[in-house]
XYZ file of C-alpha atoms in Angstrom:
236
model
C 80.014 166.222 160.652
C 78.448 165.317 157.303
C 80.119 165.407 153.925
C 76.723 166.048 152.331
C 73.087 166.433 153.312
C 70.762 166.903 150.330
C 67.929 167.962 152.665
C 69.877 170.793 154.298
C 70.701 173.149 151.424
C 69.782 176.803 151.403
C 70.066 179.217 148.485
C 72.754 181.783 149.136
C 76.289 182.708 148.173
C 79.625 182.589 149.953
C 79.415 186.232 150.985
C 76.062 185.675 152.684
C 77.457 182.619 154.464
C 80.397 184.619 155.818
C 78.078 187.392 156.928
C 75.974 184.926 158.884
C 78.742 182.863 160.443
C 81.662 185.120 161.372
C 82.465 188.686 162.358
C 85.453 189.711 160.256
C 85.528 193.412 161.142
C 88.734 194.462 162.886
C 90.205 190.948 162.820
C 93.603 189.687 161.742
C 92.818 187.334 158.864
C 94.738 184.662 156.970
C 93.389 183.359 153.664
C 95.069 180.183 152.419
C 94.850 179.599 148.682
C 93.504 182.984 147.637
C 93.395 182.337 143.888
C 92.445 185.463 141.950
C 91.804 187.351 145.223
C 88.063 187.817 144.778
C 87.322 186.714 148.333
C 90.439 188.490 149.588
C 88.974 191.742 148.351
C 85.654 191.033 150.056
C 87.335 190.221 153.377
C 89.306 193.464 153.269
C 86.645 195.835 151.951
C 83.110 194.526 152.420
C 83.802 192.840 155.762
C 86.414 195.242 157.144
C 89.246 192.975 158.285
C 92.034 194.808 160.093
C 94.529 193.097 157.787
C 94.429 190.147 155.409
C 97.417 187.949 154.642
C 96.595 186.006 151.473
C 98.756 183.104 150.319
C 98.889 181.320 146.968
C 101.016 178.482 145.556
C 100.301 179.244 141.888
C 103.161 181.618 141.089
C 101.527 182.900 137.900
C 98.415 183.905 139.828
C 100.519 185.246 142.705
C 102.345 187.605 140.336
C 98.980 188.941 139.180
C 97.893 189.430 142.784
C 101.096 191.252 143.677
C 100.252 193.783 140.963
C 96.965 194.715 142.686
C 97.377 198.313 143.799
C 94.089 199.138 145.521
C 94.163 196.803 148.543
C 96.468 198.468 151.085
C 95.164 196.281 153.902
C 96.255 193.070 152.182
C 99.607 191.290 151.985
C 99.988 188.721 149.211
C 102.698 186.096 149.506
C 103.712 182.662 148.320
C 102.970 179.733 150.604
C 101.064 176.540 151.234
C 98.827 175.691 154.174
C 101.224 173.002 155.367
C 103.964 175.560 156.116
C 102.686 178.909 157.382
C 105.374 181.536 157.924
C 103.875 183.258 160.953
C 104.385 183.095 164.725
C 102.006 181.199 166.976
C 98.677 182.893 167.648
C 98.941 185.493 164.876
C 95.416 185.327 163.470
C 91.845 185.630 164.690
C 90.392 183.989 161.583
C 91.689 181.632 158.907
C 89.741 181.120 155.682
C 90.044 178.371 153.093
C 87.681 178.921 150.170
C 87.593 175.710 148.130
C 91.316 175.220 148.703
C 91.696 172.488 151.336
C 91.130 169.725 148.785
C 94.029 171.136 146.734
C 96.481 170.469 149.579
C 98.274 167.151 148.923
C 96.477 164.477 150.936
C 99.483 163.456 152.996
C 99.985 167.105 154.020
C 96.408 167.884 155.084
C 96.913 166.871 158.758
C 100.038 169.022 158.912
C 98.167 171.929 157.320
C 95.411 171.769 159.928
C 97.984 171.552 162.712
C 99.675 174.648 161.279
C 96.358 176.489 161.167
C 95.748 175.554 164.798
C 99.212 176.894 165.659
C 98.796 180.306 164.012
C 95.271 180.888 165.324
C 94.942 182.896 168.511
C 93.189 181.177 171.430
C 89.535 180.818 170.503
C 90.265 181.701 166.879
C 88.152 180.255 164.105
C 88.783 178.328 160.916
C 86.249 178.783 158.102
C 86.479 176.050 155.459
C 84.283 176.135 152.366
C 84.398 173.060 150.129
C 82.481 172.114 146.981
C 80.270 169.080 147.479
C 80.619 166.131 145.106
C 76.968 166.076 144.086
C 74.592 167.545 141.504
C 74.560 168.540 137.842
C 77.422 171.027 138.067
C 79.595 168.393 139.700
C 78.660 165.943 136.938
C 80.036 168.445 134.432
C 83.141 169.383 136.412
C 84.208 165.801 136.995
C 84.679 165.486 133.235
C 87.421 168.100 133.637
C 88.905 166.946 136.927
C 87.275 164.229 139.018
C 87.800 165.391 142.603
C 85.868 162.712 144.456
C 88.928 161.342 146.279
C 90.542 164.671 147.190
C 87.275 166.122 148.480
C 86.720 163.020 150.596
C 90.291 163.346 151.882
C 89.694 166.993 152.810
C 86.532 166.122 154.730
C 88.267 163.231 156.504
C 91.167 165.491 157.496
C 88.766 168.029 159.000
C 86.879 165.349 160.887
C 90.145 163.875 162.188
C 91.283 167.320 163.361
C 88.046 167.633 165.330
C 88.235 164.092 166.696
C 91.843 164.634 167.808
C 90.932 167.723 169.817
C 92.468 170.473 167.690
C 89.115 172.032 166.829
C 85.484 172.067 167.848
C 82.679 172.333 165.288
C 80.652 175.500 165.789
C 78.521 175.367 162.634
C 78.122 173.248 159.545
C 76.136 174.835 156.732
C 75.167 173.573 153.287
C 74.349 176.103 150.597
C 73.806 176.279 146.850
C 74.746 179.320 144.844
C 73.927 179.910 141.203
C 76.631 179.944 138.571
C 75.764 181.427 135.186
C 78.064 180.995 132.194
C 77.159 182.945 129.072
C 78.838 180.639 126.594
C 81.333 177.815 126.151
C 84.264 180.191 125.676
C 83.677 181.830 129.041
C 83.250 178.497 130.793
C 86.424 177.091 129.224
C 88.417 180.180 130.189
C 87.238 179.849 133.784
C 87.732 176.115 134.296
C 89.974 174.658 131.584
C 92.460 177.400 130.678
C 93.827 177.599 134.222
C 97.321 177.986 135.649
C 96.839 176.256 139.004
C 96.342 172.753 137.537
C 98.032 171.111 134.562
C 95.275 170.022 132.168
C 96.370 168.376 128.936
C 93.221 167.414 127.049
C 93.008 166.095 123.510
C 90.373 167.314 121.056
C 88.073 164.370 121.764
C 87.936 165.112 125.484
C 87.432 168.832 124.927
C 84.563 168.011 122.568
C 82.932 165.751 125.174
C 83.170 168.435 127.864
C 81.786 171.038 125.498
C 78.866 168.814 124.516
C 78.035 168.209 128.192
C 78.164 171.955 128.884
C 76.064 172.905 125.878
C 73.280 170.549 126.937
C 72.612 173.116 129.674
C 72.968 176.157 127.414
C 69.950 178.433 126.883
C 69.637 181.898 125.314
C 70.341 183.247 128.815
C 73.441 181.104 129.317
C 74.025 177.885 131.230
C 72.747 178.009 134.810
C 73.828 175.646 137.552
C 73.199 175.322 141.268
C 76.595 174.688 142.846
C 76.531 172.856 146.214
C 78.962 173.767 148.997
C 79.590 172.837 152.610
C 80.974 175.290 155.160
C 82.554 174.041 158.360
C 83.223 176.683 160.989
C 85.673 175.326 163.547
C 86.922 176.915 166.757
C 90.478 176.375 167.923
C 90.623 174.349 171.127
C 93.364 175.675 173.394
């Protein structure tokens, strides 16, 4: 396993990566840390999961998700990866889209053990994590420097493989393009959030804005955002 490989990146998005790596159709799916449910919707509609259980620890976002009325094949509920309220062997697939590094470091091993428990024999864990590298990362670390938590997430995955819980089936590096029309849209997406307490003074906000606007063109600010996907199979 590699935390990064600058020579291995392909240009694609998360949806294309899922399409290549896993067959979601007709499967029982658990998504841990579903955020605003964008990927939840894709799993249920585009990819045809039999049912998606989507958990979130941000209660403000969860309330918004619970108000979604057009996803009958989805159950939203409160919960963290370290304590999954399901019987053993419930799910065929578990997804974590950029959420493992948000699990408290001391709870990551427990979270991966819980995922192993609720996966059916031969079930798969799909973990997508942002890579601490590149121009977009240089900007984002001014908001929240995630070097240590991303390293901890990678180490926890590697330890889960080394301990015999999982076997690596695929490891893929991809870059997708993020386009932000203006500072206001970028700030709404990454600074005015409910999942993380950010208390910035005017000086820090100004520094972040200046760094963002260095990339701004008449067509917006464009970034290539690096990610790593680890597809792991549950070892029985």
